[in-house]
mmCIF file of C-alpha atoms in Angstrom:
data_model
loop_
_atom_site.group_PDB
_atom_site.id
_atom_site.type_symbol
_atom_site.label_atom_id
_atom_site.label_comp_id
_atom_site.label_asym_id
_atom_site.label_seq_id
_atom_site.Cartn_x
_atom_site.Cartn_y
_atom_site.Cartn_z
ATOM 1 C CA LEU A 1151 -2.244 8.113 -8.256
ATOM 2 C CA LYS A 1152 -4.787 5.385 -7.575
ATOM 3 C CA MET A 1153 -3.642 2.585 -5.231
ATOM 4 C CA TRP A 1154 -5.456 -0.705 -4.614
ATOM 5 C CA LEU A 1155 -5.060 -4.147 -3.032
ATOM 6 C CA GLU A 1156 -7.002 -7.353 -3.608
ATOM 7 C CA VAL A 1157 -6.874 -10.659 -1.736
ATOM 8 C CA ASP A 1158 -8.129 -13.670 -3.707
ATOM 9 C CA GLY A 1159 -9.912 -11.328 -6.124
ATOM 10 C CA HIS A 1160 -11.721 -9.297 -3.425
ATOM 11 C CA ARG A 1161 -10.747 -5.625 -3.351
ATOM 12 C CA TYR A 1162 -10.102 -4.528 0.229
ATOM 13 C CA GLN A 1163 -8.208 -1.298 -0.331
ATOM 14 C CA ASP A 1164 -8.944 1.361 -2.924
ATOM 15 C CA GLY A 1165 -7.451 4.811 -2.446
ATOM 16 C CA SER A 1166 -5.097 7.352 -3.921
ATOM 17 C CA THR A 1167 -2.179 9.559 -3.045
ATOM 18 C CA LYS A 1168 -4.753 12.344 -2.486
ATOM 19 C CA THR A 1169 -5.853 10.639 0.753
ATOM 20 C CA MET A 1170 -2.343 10.482 2.236
ATOM 21 C CA VAL A 1171 -1.650 12.558 5.358
ATOM 22 C CA TYR A 1172 1.406 14.138 3.672
ATOM 23 C CA ASN A 1173 1.571 14.620 -0.084
ATOM 24 C CA VAL A 1174 4.347 13.067 -2.164
ATOM 25 C CA GLN A 1175 6.155 16.376 -2.695
ATOM 26 C CA HIS A 1176 6.307 16.999 1.065
ATOM 27 C CA LEU A 1177 7.641 13.496 1.774
ATOM 28 C CA VAL A 1178 10.396 13.752 -0.850
ATOM 29 C CA SER A 1179 11.364 17.241 0.341
ATOM 30 C CA TYR A 1180 11.461 16.160 3.996
ATOM 31 C CA LEU A 1181 13.475 12.984 3.396
ATOM 32 C CA SER A 1182 15.906 14.838 1.128
ATOM 33 C CA GLN A 1183 16.935 16.976 4.106
ATOM 34 C CA PHE A 1184 18.782 14.069 5.729
ATOM 35 C CA MET A 1185 19.287 11.383 3.072
ATOM 36 C CA SER A 1186 20.105 11.120 -0.619
ATOM 37 C CA LEU A 1187 17.290 9.675 -2.675
ATOM 38 C CA GLN A 1188 18.249 7.793 -5.826
ATOM 39 C CA PRO A 1189 16.125 6.721 -8.817
ATOM 40 C CA GLY A 1190 14.257 3.549 -7.887
ATOM 41 C CA ASP A 1191 14.249 4.240 -4.125
ATOM 42 C CA ILE A 1192 11.024 3.303 -2.358
ATOM 43 C CA ILE A 1193 9.445 5.433 0.355
ATOM 44 C CA SER A 1194 7.078 3.336 2.489
ATOM 45 C CA THR A 1195 4.133 5.523 3.444
ATOM 46 C CA GLY A 1196 1.484 3.111 4.702
ATOM 47 C CA THR A 1197 -1.690 1.986 2.972
ATOM 48 C CA PRO A 1198 -5.127 3.305 1.982
ATOM 49 C CA PRO A 1199 -8.182 2.605 4.187
ATOM 50 C CA GLY A 1200 -9.381 -1.010 4.258
ATOM 51 C CA VAL A 1201 -6.608 -2.788 6.168
ATOM 52 C CA GLY A 1202 -7.777 -6.138 7.632
ATOM 53 C CA LEU A 1203 -7.318 -5.143 11.283
ATOM 54 C CA GLY A 1204 -9.840 -2.314 10.816
ATOM 55 C CA ILE A 1205 -12.626 -4.441 9.329
ATOM 56 C CA LYS A 1206 -15.665 -4.516 11.643
ATOM 57 C CA PRO A 1207 -17.071 -6.398 13.417
ATOM 58 C CA THR A 1208 -14.419 -9.091 12.843
ATOM 59 C CA PRO A 1209 -10.905 -8.248 11.589
ATOM 60 C CA ILE A 1210 -9.634 -10.238 8.593
ATOM 61 C CA TYR A 1211 -6.069 -11.557 8.553
ATOM 62 C CA LEU A 1212 -4.075 -13.142 5.739
ATOM 63 C CA LYS A 1213 -3.813 -16.951 5.646
ATOM 64 C CA ALA A 1214 -1.319 -19.249 3.937
ATOM 65 C CA GLY A 1215 -2.152 -19.870 0.284
ATOM 66 C CA GLN A 1216 -3.916 -16.576 -0.398
ATOM 67 C CA THR A 1217 -2.989 -14.422 -3.384
ATOM 68 C CA MET A 1218 -2.512 -10.680 -2.956
ATOM 69 C CA ARG A 1219 -2.543 -8.379 -5.953
ATOM 70 C CA LEU A 1220 -1.735 -4.699 -5.630
ATOM 71 C CA GLY A 1221 -1.058 -1.802 -7.891
ATOM 72 C CA ILE A 1222 -0.336 1.881 -8.220
ATOM 73 C CA GLU A 1223 -1.613 3.695 -11.281
ATOM 74 C CA GLY A 1224 1.206 4.479 -13.686
ATOM 75 C CA LEU A 1225 3.770 2.416 -11.753
ATOM 76 C CA GLY A 1226 2.514 -1.135 -12.194
ATOM 77 C CA GLU A 1227 1.132 -4.144 -10.373
ATOM 78 C CA GLN A 1228 2.533 -7.043 -8.375
ATOM 79 C CA THR A 1229 1.163 -10.374 -7.232
ATOM 80 C CA GLN A 1230 2.295 -12.264 -4.145
ATOM 81 C CA LYS A 1231 1.191 -15.533 -2.595
ATOM 82 C CA THR A 1232 1.218 -16.002 1.176
ATOM 83 C CA ILE A 1233 3.022 -18.995 2.672
ATOM 84 C CA GLN A 1234 3.104 -20.739 6.049
ATOM 85 C CA ALA A 1235 5.924 -19.304 8.169
#
């Protein structure tokens, strides 16, 4: 599945489940050994390459008022706006 993330319309992350260290089947099998997974459960696995801390030469961090849009092919998209904490 393709995964992507944009901040204010600029695509920073563009990857797929093929680039994950462990494939989806392995993760579900492993977690099922010690917990019951139910429909709708989310397994947080990390993100594709392109995270702001890794941008060279100067890392990029989120600021208040920015809009993040992300999606996973076949699952959907979501939009979030950052706020001042």
